[in-house]
CSV table of C-alpha atoms in Angstrom, one decimal:
chain,number,residue,atom,x,y,z
A,19,MET,CA,0.0,0.0,0.0
A,20,LEU,CA,2.8,2.4,0.9
A,21,ARG,CA,4.6,1.6,-2.3
A,22,ARG,CA,1.5,2.4,-4.4
A,23,LEU,CA,1.0,5.7,-2.5
A,24,LEU,CA,4.6,6.7,-3.2
A,25,ILE,CA,4.3,5.9,-6.9
A,26,LEU,CA,1.0,7.8,-7.1
A,27,LEU,CA,2.7,10.8,-5.3
A,28,ILE,CA,5.6,10.7,-7.8
A,29,LEU,CA,3.3,10.6,-10.8
A,30,VAL,CA,0.9,13.2,-9.6
A,31,CYS,CA,3.4,15.6,-8.0
A,32,PRO,CA,6.6,15.8,-10.1
A,33,TRP,CA,7.5,18.9,-8.2
A,34,ALA,CA,8.1,16.8,-5.1
A,35,LEU,CA,11.2,15.4,-6.8
A,36,ALA,CA,12.6,18.8,-8.0
A,37,VAL,CA,15.6,19.9,-6.0
A,38,PRO,CA,16.9,23.4,-6.2
A,39,GLN,CA,20.5,23.7,-7.3
A,40,SER,CA,22.5,26.4,-5.5
A,41,TYR,CA,25.7,27.8,-7.0
A,42,ILE,CA,28.3,30.1,-5.5
A,43,ILE,CA,29.4,33.0,-7.7
A,44,ASP,CA,32.9,32.6,-9.0
A,45,THR,CA,34.4,36.0,-8.0
A,46,ASN,CA,37.3,35.8,-10.4
A,47,ASN,CA,35.2,35.2,-13.4
A,48,THR,CA,32.2,37.5,-12.8
A,49,THR,CA,32.0,41.1,-14.0
A,50,ILE,CA,29.6,43.9,-14.1
A,51,ARG,CA,29.8,46.6,-16.7
A,52,LEU,CA,28.1,50.0,-16.6
A,53,SER,CA,27.8,52.1,-19.8
A,54,TRP,CA,26.3,55.5,-20.5
A,55,HIS,CA,26.5,58.4,-22.9
A,56,ALA,CA,28.0,61.8,-22.1
A,57,PHE,CA,28.8,65.0,-23.9
A,58,GLY,CA,26.3,64.5,-26.6
A,59,GLY,CA,26.9,60.8,-27.4
A,60,ILE,CA,30.3,59.7,-26.3
A,61,LEU,CA,30.1,56.2,-24.8
A,62,SER,CA,31.6,55.9,-21.3
A,63,TRP,CA,32.0,52.8,-19.2
A,64,ALA,CA,33.0,51.4,-15.9
A,65,THR,CA,33.4,47.8,-14.6
A,66,PHE,CA,33.2,46.1,-11.2
A,67,SER,CA,35.0,43.0,-10.1
A,68,GLY,CA,35.2,41.1,-6.9
A,69,VAL,CA,31.5,40.2,-7.1
A,70,THR,CA,30.2,37.6,-4.5
A,71,GLY,CA,26.9,35.9,-3.9
A,72,ALA,CA,24.9,32.9,-4.8
A,73,VAL,CA,22.4,31.7,-7.4
A,74,THR,CA,19.7,29.1,-6.7
A,75,LEU,CA,17.6,27.7,-9.6
A,76,ASN,CA,15.0,25.0,-9.6
A,77,PRO,CA,13.9,24.1,-13.2
A,78,GLU,CA,10.6,22.6,-11.9
A,79,ASN,CA,9.5,25.4,-9.5
A,80,ASP,CA,10.6,29.1,-10.0
A,81,VAL,CA,9.4,29.9,-6.4
A,82,ASP,CA,12.7,28.3,-5.3
A,83,ASP,CA,14.8,30.5,-7.6
A,84,HIS,CA,16.9,33.2,-5.9
A,85,ILE,CA,19.9,35.4,-6.8
A,86,HIS,CA,21.9,37.5,-4.3
A,87,VAL,CA,24.8,39.5,-5.5
A,88,THR,CA,27.2,41.8,-3.6
A,89,ILE,CA,29.4,44.2,-5.5
A,90,PRO,CA,32.4,46.0,-3.8
A,91,VAL,CA,32.4,49.6,-5.0
A,92,ALA,CA,36.2,49.8,-4.4
A,93,THR,CA,36.8,47.5,-7.4
A,94,LEU,CA,35.2,50.0,-9.8
A,95,VAL,CA,37.5,50.8,-12.8
A,96,ALA,CA,36.4,53.3,-15.4
A,97,SER,CA,37.7,54.2,-18.9
A,98,ASN,CA,40.2,56.6,-17.3
A,99,LYS,CA,41.7,57.4,-13.9
A,100,LEU,CA,39.9,60.7,-13.5
A,101,LEU,CA,36.5,59.1,-14.2
A,102,THR,CA,37.3,56.2,-11.8
A,103,TRP,CA,38.1,58.8,-9.0
A,104,GLN,CA,34.9,60.8,-9.8
A,105,LEU,CA,32.7,57.7,-9.7
A,106,LYS,CA,34.1,56.5,-6.4
A,107,SER,CA,33.9,60.0,-4.9
A,108,ASP,CA,30.9,61.6,-3.2
A,109,MET,CA,29.8,62.9,-6.6
A,110,PHE,CA,28.5,59.4,-7.4
A,111,PHE,CA,29.0,56.1,-5.5
A,112,GLU,CA,30.6,57.4,-2.3
A,113,SER,CA,32.7,54.2,-2.0
A,114,GLU,CA,34.0,55.0,1.5
A,115,ARG,CA,30.6,55.7,2.9
A,116,TYR,CA,28.7,53.0,0.9
A,117,PRO,CA,31.3,50.2,0.2
A,118,THR,CA,28.9,47.8,-1.4
A,119,ILE,CA,26.1,47.5,-3.9
A,120,GLU,CA,23.6,44.7,-3.5
A,121,PHE,CA,21.0,43.0,-5.7
A,122,ILE,CA,18.5,40.5,-4.2
A,123,SER,CA,15.9,38.8,-6.4
A,124,SER,CA,12.3,38.5,-5.3
A,125,ARG,CA,11.2,36.3,-8.2
A,126,VAL,CA,12.8,34.6,-11.2
A,127,VAL,CA,10.4,33.8,-14.0
A,128,ALA,CA,11.4,31.3,-16.8
A,129,GLN,CA,10.7,32.7,-20.3
A,130,GLY,CA,11.7,29.6,-22.1
A,131,ASN,CA,14.9,28.6,-24.0
A,132,GLY,CA,17.2,29.5,-21.1
A,133,ARG,CA,15.8,33.0,-20.8
A,134,PHE,CA,14.6,34.4,-17.5
A,135,ARG,CA,13.1,37.7,-16.2
A,136,VAL,CA,14.5,38.4,-12.8
A,137,PHE,CA,12.6,40.8,-10.5
A,138,GLY,CA,14.4,42.2,-7.4
A,139,THR,CA,15.8,45.2,-5.6
A,140,LEU,CA,19.1,47.0,-6.2
A,141,THR,CA,20.6,48.9,-3.3
A,142,VAL,CA,23.0,51.7,-4.2
A,143,ARG,CA,24.1,54.2,-1.5
A,144,ASN,CA,21.5,52.7,0.8
A,145,ILE,CA,18.8,53.6,-1.7
A,146,VAL,CA,16.6,50.6,-2.6
A,147,ARG,CA,14.8,50.5,-5.9
A,148,PRO,CA,13.1,47.7,-7.8
A,149,VAL,CA,14.7,46.5,-11.0
A,150,ILE,CA,14.0,43.9,-13.7
A,151,LEU,CA,16.8,42.0,-15.3
A,152,GLU,CA,16.6,40.1,-18.6
A,153,ALA,CA,18.8,37.1,-18.1
A,154,VAL,CA,20.0,34.1,-20.2
A,155,VAL,CA,21.5,30.9,-18.8
A,156,LYS,CA,24.0,29.8,-21.4
A,157,ASP,CA,24.0,26.0,-20.8
A,158,PRO,CA,21.6,25.0,-18.0
A,159,HIS,CA,23.0,21.4,-18.0
A,160,ALA,CA,26.6,22.4,-17.5
A,161,GLN,CA,28.2,21.9,-14.1
A,162,ALA,CA,29.2,25.6,-13.9
A,163,LEU,CA,26.4,28.1,-14.4
A,164,THR,CA,27.0,31.0,-16.8
A,165,LEU,CA,24.3,33.7,-16.6
A,166,ASP,CA,24.3,36.9,-18.6
A,167,ALA,CA,21.8,39.6,-17.6
A,168,THR,CA,21.0,43.2,-18.6
A,169,THR,CA,19.0,46.1,-17.2
A,170,ALA,CA,19.0,49.9,-17.2
A,171,ILE,CA,18.6,52.2,-14.3
A,172,SER,CA,18.2,55.9,-13.7
A,173,ARG,CA,21.2,57.3,-11.9
A,174,ALA,CA,19.1,60.2,-10.5
A,175,SER,CA,16.8,57.7,-8.7
A,176,TYR,CA,19.9,56.6,-6.7
A,177,GLY,CA,20.9,60.2,-5.9
A,178,MET,CA,23.7,60.3,-8.5
A,179,ASP,CA,22.5,63.2,-10.6
A,180,LYS,CA,25.7,65.3,-10.9
A,181,PHE,CA,26.5,66.7,-14.3
A,182,ALA,CA,22.9,66.1,-15.5
A,183,LEU,CA,23.4,68.5,-18.4
A,184,VAL,CA,26.2,66.6,-20.0
A,185,VAL,CA,25.7,62.9,-18.8
A,186,ASP,CA,22.7,60.8,-19.6
A,187,ASP,CA,20.5,59.7,-16.7
A,188,ARG,CA,20.1,56.2,-18.2
A,189,ILE,CA,22.8,53.7,-17.1
A,190,ALA,CA,22.9,50.4,-19.0
A,191,ILE,CA,24.1,47.4,-16.9
A,192,ALA,CA,25.5,44.2,-18.3
A,193,ILE,CA,26.2,41.4,-15.9
A,194,ALA,CA,28.3,38.2,-16.6
A,195,ILE,CA,28.0,35.7,-13.8
A,196,LYS,CA,30.0,32.5,-13.7
A,197,THR,CA,29.5,30.1,-10.8
A,198,ASN,CA,31.8,27.5,-9.3
A,199,ASN,CA,31.6,24.1,-10.9
A,200,VAL,CA,29.9,22.1,-8.2
A,201,PRO,CA,26.2,22.9,-7.4
A,202,SER,CA,25.0,22.1,-3.9
A,203,SER,CA,21.5,21.2,-2.9
């Protein structure tokens, strides 16, 4: 009787077998790139490294999906030394006062073909705003997870509105996350 009940449970409730896979972000192989236009169209950029965090994905139940990323502002490098200094200063990120940026997902929705829409909050300078990331998992069956995501934010909504007359408000963000090879359950 117990055996029949177990077989019935497996057939009726496939989600009971689904196990979320958790991955630790590979700090050395994960980067975040910001880009924006300034002075009438000149493309500027900056990158962050030293990213830490975890990714949990369950292909059978997106309620279990979760992404948490912490970004050290001190690792910011821009296209030139003056811009790097300006971005780390109190004009923008205030790296000494606010040493980290944090993203925490609230929901990850599968869109099919390895594409996901990630809803969450981005905390910059202790200002928390909702963001939506468009993400792609390169090979969902690989041992190491490779996830590329993009979004755009308003820098003014995070209190970084200096030079508004010459620097666009829209900041494009490209994220390339690589995880360690061994998922844990």
